[in-house]
C-alpha cells in the first residue's frame, strides 16, 4: 500500500508546475486558503467556529495585499462559507501557477489554557503532538464524498500512513521555511501571545501544493481569552497585518533588493551612505552567533554591512562546514528559531551585488541581500531610514 502511495506522490510532484523560480523570481500570484468551510466548521469554541474566523482574517489579508501590491493577483480558495475539498485547494494554487500558498486556521486543544501562534510547513511529524495536529486538520477529508478513492485510501487517523510525506520533505522547503519564520517574527511584533514556533507535519492541503506553502494557526479557539481576541476587529486586523508584513518581507526577499517599487531611490540612497560610520555598541546583541570562519570579526565593524544570505536551517551547522567551502566570509545568525547562513560583508550595495550573482551562479538560486547594523539584522527600509538621517 505504501509503495502505491509513494508512486502516486512522485507522479504528482513530477507533473506539477514550477513556481517562483520558473516565473523570473517574482511573486505574481498568491493563493489565500481560509481553512474549513461549509459543512466543515473546523474547531469550535464556546461561541464561534474556526471556519468563520479563518475567512475573516483571510479576506482582510487579501485586501491588504491588493492595496499594497496591485500587481499581485490574489486568489482565495473560498471567499464565503462553502466547503472546498483539501485536494482542490492545492489544485487551485497549482492551476493558477501561484507563487505562494497561505492556509489560515485556528488551533484547538482539550487544554483550555493553551495559547499562542504557530506556523507549519510540510514535512514529517517530529513527535506525537505534531502528528495529532496534522490528523485534526486532515480529518476534513472525511467530509468529502469518495475520499477513499480521491486520496488513494489514505487514512488521516493512521500514523503509518504519514510515511508518504517523507518524500516531499525537501520540496520547496527553504522558501516555505523562510516565509514561516517571517510570519512568526511578525506575530511577535504585533501580538502579545506565546511564540509556539515553526513546526513540520504531513498536512494534505500543503502536500497538494507544488509551491512554497505554509499553514498558520492564528491562536487557540479553545482558549477563552484567545477566542475573544480572534473574534474582535482589533485581533483580526492585527493578525492580517502580521501576515501582510510577512508577505511583504518575503516578496522583497524573493524578488531581490532591486525589484521593489521604490528600489531606484533606495539603492541610490544606500549606495551613497553605505560607507558612513556609526558607533560600536557596548554590548553584543544576544541573537548573534559568533563563529569565526577565517574572516575578520564582524563585531569590529562600525558601519552598515551588506551580506548575502544563501541558506537557512533548523540545524546549527558550523560555518566551516565542507558544504560551504566554495563561499567566503561565511557567518550565521539565529532568527525565529532558524539558523541563517550568510557570506560576504560589504560596505556598499554595488559590491554585495557582485557577491550575490556569484553565490546564485554557484547553485544557491534563492540567495538574497540582507543588511546588518552593528551585527544586528535590519530591514532595507530601516537601513534607508538610518542613512537618510545621517545626511
mmCIF file of C-alpha atoms in Angstrom, residues 3-139:
data_model
loop_
_atom_site.group_PDB
_atom_site.id
_atom_site.type_symbol
_atom_site.label_atom_id
_atom_site.label_comp_id
_atom_site.label_asym_id
_atom_site.label_seq_id
_atom_site.Cartn_x
_atom_site.Cartn_y
_atom_site.Cartn_z
ATOM 1 C CA UNK A 3 4.647 1.775 -2.253
ATOM 2 C CA UNK A 4 1.496 2.801 -4.100
ATOM 3 C CA UNK A 5 1.344 5.984 -2.030
ATOM 4 C CA UNK A 6 4.931 6.805 -2.905
ATOM 5 C CA UNK A 7 4.454 6.195 -6.627
ATOM 6 C CA UNK A 8 1.389 8.439 -6.668
ATOM 7 C CA UNK A 9 3.274 11.152 -4.800
ATOM 8 C CA UNK A 10 6.228 11.053 -7.166
ATOM 9 C CA UNK A 11 3.897 11.261 -10.151
ATOM 10 C CA UNK A 12 2.149 14.229 -8.576
ATOM 11 C CA UNK A 13 5.379 16.115 -7.949
ATOM 12 C CA UNK A 14 6.754 15.457 -11.410
ATOM 13 C CA UNK A 15 3.549 16.648 -13.077
ATOM 14 C CA UNK A 16 3.050 19.862 -11.125
ATOM 15 C CA UNK A 17 4.319 23.211 -12.439
ATOM 16 C CA UNK A 18 7.287 25.073 -11.039
ATOM 17 C CA UNK A 19 6.534 28.382 -9.398
ATOM 18 C CA UNK A 20 8.789 31.277 -8.320
ATOM 19 C CA UNK A 21 11.932 30.006 -9.952
ATOM 20 C CA UNK A 22 10.135 29.388 -13.250
ATOM 21 C CA UNK A 23 8.474 32.782 -13.384
ATOM 22 C CA UNK A 24 11.521 35.014 -13.074
ATOM 23 C CA UNK A 25 11.756 35.219 -9.303
ATOM 24 C CA UNK A 26 8.716 37.438 -8.818
ATOM 25 C CA UNK A 27 5.669 36.984 -6.649
ATOM 26 C CA UNK A 28 2.885 37.391 -9.163
ATOM 27 C CA UNK A 29 0.127 35.267 -7.664
ATOM 28 C CA UNK A 30 -0.706 34.360 -4.074
ATOM 29 C CA UNK A 31 -3.401 31.913 -3.019
ATOM 30 C CA UNK A 32 -5.023 32.511 0.366
ATOM 31 C CA UNK A 33 -6.766 29.486 1.831
ATOM 32 C CA UNK A 34 -9.267 30.033 4.675
ATOM 33 C CA UNK A 35 -9.401 26.643 6.407
ATOM 34 C CA UNK A 36 -12.547 24.501 6.520
ATOM 35 C CA UNK A 37 -15.907 25.995 5.469
ATOM 36 C CA UNK A 38 -19.482 24.968 4.756
ATOM 37 C CA UNK A 39 -20.367 21.653 6.358
ATOM 38 C CA UNK A 40 -16.890 21.528 7.915
ATOM 39 C CA UNK A 41 -16.782 24.070 10.788
ATOM 40 C CA UNK A 42 -13.261 23.184 11.874
ATOM 41 C CA UNK A 43 -12.533 23.657 15.553
ATOM 42 C CA UNK A 44 -15.354 25.057 17.641
ATOM 43 C CA UNK A 45 -15.036 27.398 20.625
ATOM 44 C CA UNK A 46 -17.652 28.451 23.132
ATOM 45 C CA UNK A 47 -19.427 30.758 20.703
ATOM 46 C CA UNK A 48 -17.537 30.716 17.393
ATOM 47 C CA UNK A 49 -16.046 28.317 14.879
ATOM 48 C CA UNK A 50 -12.765 28.176 13.044
ATOM 49 C CA UNK A 51 -14.157 28.431 9.523
ATOM 50 C CA UNK A 52 -15.587 31.921 10.122
ATOM 51 C CA UNK A 53 -12.521 33.318 11.867
ATOM 52 C CA UNK A 54 -10.153 31.960 9.215
ATOM 53 C CA UNK A 55 -12.275 33.502 6.470
ATOM 54 C CA UNK A 56 -12.437 36.914 8.165
ATOM 55 C CA UNK A 57 -8.648 37.161 8.518
ATOM 56 C CA UNK A 58 -8.073 35.753 5.024
ATOM 57 C CA UNK A 59 -10.249 38.410 3.402
ATOM 58 C CA UNK A 60 -8.525 41.175 5.358
ATOM 59 C CA UNK A 61 -5.121 39.825 4.330
ATOM 60 C CA UNK A 62 -6.181 39.693 0.689
ATOM 61 C CA UNK A 63 -7.352 43.300 0.788
ATOM 62 C CA UNK A 64 -4.050 44.421 2.298
ATOM 63 C CA UNK A 65 -2.083 42.664 -0.446
ATOM 64 C CA UNK A 66 -4.314 44.093 -3.184
ATOM 65 C CA UNK A 67 -3.882 47.588 -1.760
ATOM 66 C CA UNK A 68 -0.146 47.329 -1.078
ATOM 67 C CA UNK A 69 0.794 45.409 -4.227
ATOM 68 C CA UNK A 70 -1.777 45.975 -7.007
ATOM 69 C CA UNK A 71 0.380 43.973 -9.401
ATOM 70 C CA UNK A 72 -0.060 40.795 -7.322
ATOM 71 C CA UNK A 73 -3.029 38.602 -8.170
ATOM 72 C CA UNK A 74 -4.850 37.413 -5.046
ATOM 73 C CA UNK A 75 -6.886 34.214 -5.288
ATOM 74 C CA UNK A 76 -8.989 32.781 -2.478
ATOM 75 C CA UNK A 77 -9.752 29.081 -2.276
ATOM 76 C CA UNK A 78 -13.063 30.283 -0.852
ATOM 77 C CA UNK A 79 -14.390 33.777 -0.247
ATOM 78 C CA UNK A 80 -17.572 32.725 1.525
ATOM 79 C CA UNK A 81 -18.889 29.912 3.701
ATOM 80 C CA UNK A 82 -18.595 26.912 1.423
ATOM 81 C CA UNK A 83 -16.930 23.517 1.613
ATOM 82 C CA UNK A 84 -13.821 23.026 -0.524
ATOM 83 C CA UNK A 85 -12.050 19.692 -0.696
ATOM 84 C CA UNK A 86 -8.468 19.661 0.529
ATOM 85 C CA UNK A 87 -7.102 18.400 -2.766
ATOM 86 C CA UNK A 88 -8.983 21.131 -4.621
ATOM 87 C CA UNK A 89 -7.346 23.851 -2.515
ATOM 88 C CA UNK A 90 -3.902 22.836 -3.657
ATOM 89 C CA UNK A 91 -5.154 22.329 -7.193
ATOM 90 C CA UNK A 92 -6.361 25.948 -7.280
ATOM 91 C CA UNK A 93 -2.834 27.088 -6.459
ATOM 92 C CA UNK A 94 -1.177 24.766 -8.962
ATOM 93 C CA UNK A 95 -3.517 25.532 -11.854
ATOM 94 C CA UNK A 96 -3.069 29.257 -11.362
ATOM 95 C CA UNK A 97 0.731 28.877 -11.221
ATOM 96 C CA UNK A 98 0.732 30.549 -7.820
ATOM 97 C CA UNK A 99 3.978 31.607 -6.192
ATOM 98 C CA UNK A 100 2.837 31.326 -2.583
ATOM 99 C CA UNK A 101 0.102 29.448 -0.697
ATOM 100 C CA UNK A 102 -1.118 30.634 2.711
ATOM 101 C CA UNK A 103 -3.539 28.397 4.594
ATOM 102 C CA UNK A 104 -5.177 30.076 7.590
ATOM 103 C CA UNK A 105 -6.500 28.132 10.590
ATOM 104 C CA UNK A 106 -7.220 28.326 14.313
ATOM 105 C CA UNK A 107 -5.863 25.917 16.875
ATOM 106 C CA UNK A 108 -7.744 23.911 19.479
ATOM 107 C CA UNK A 109 -6.916 21.531 22.299
ATOM 108 C CA UNK A 110 -8.547 19.892 25.283
ATOM 109 C CA UNK A 111 -6.328 22.063 27.469
ATOM 110 C CA UNK A 112 -8.254 25.328 27.702
ATOM 111 C CA UNK A 113 -5.205 27.242 28.900
ATOM 112 C CA UNK A 114 -3.101 26.521 25.806
ATOM 113 C CA UNK A 115 -2.444 29.627 23.726
ATOM 114 C CA UNK A 116 -0.076 31.112 21.192
ATOM 115 C CA UNK A 117 0.620 31.249 17.476
ATOM 116 C CA UNK A 118 2.478 28.793 15.312
ATOM 117 C CA UNK A 119 3.154 28.154 11.644
ATOM 118 C CA UNK A 120 3.528 24.815 9.936
ATOM 119 C CA UNK A 121 5.376 23.695 6.843
ATOM 120 C CA UNK A 122 5.226 20.410 5.009
ATOM 121 C CA UNK A 123 7.356 17.599 6.392
ATOM 122 C CA UNK A 124 7.444 14.591 8.651
ATOM 123 C CA UNK A 125 5.884 14.991 12.064
ATOM 124 C CA UNK A 126 8.625 15.067 14.672
ATOM 125 C CA UNK A 127 6.516 13.836 17.575
ATOM 126 C CA UNK A 128 3.058 12.666 18.555
ATOM 127 C CA UNK A 129 1.862 16.214 19.242
ATOM 128 C CA UNK A 130 2.691 17.320 15.702
ATOM 129 C CA UNK A 131 1.049 14.218 14.289
ATOM 130 C CA UNK A 132 -2.120 14.943 16.232
ATOM 131 C CA UNK A 133 -2.385 18.460 14.786
ATOM 132 C CA UNK A 134 -1.966 17.114 11.252
ATOM 133 C CA UNK A 135 -4.561 14.422 11.895
ATOM 134 C CA UNK A 136 -7.099 17.002 13.101
ATOM 135 C CA UNK A 137 -6.654 19.201 10.033
ATOM 136 C CA UNK A 138 -6.514 16.266 7.601
ATOM 137 C CA UNK A 139 -9.727 14.789 9.007
#
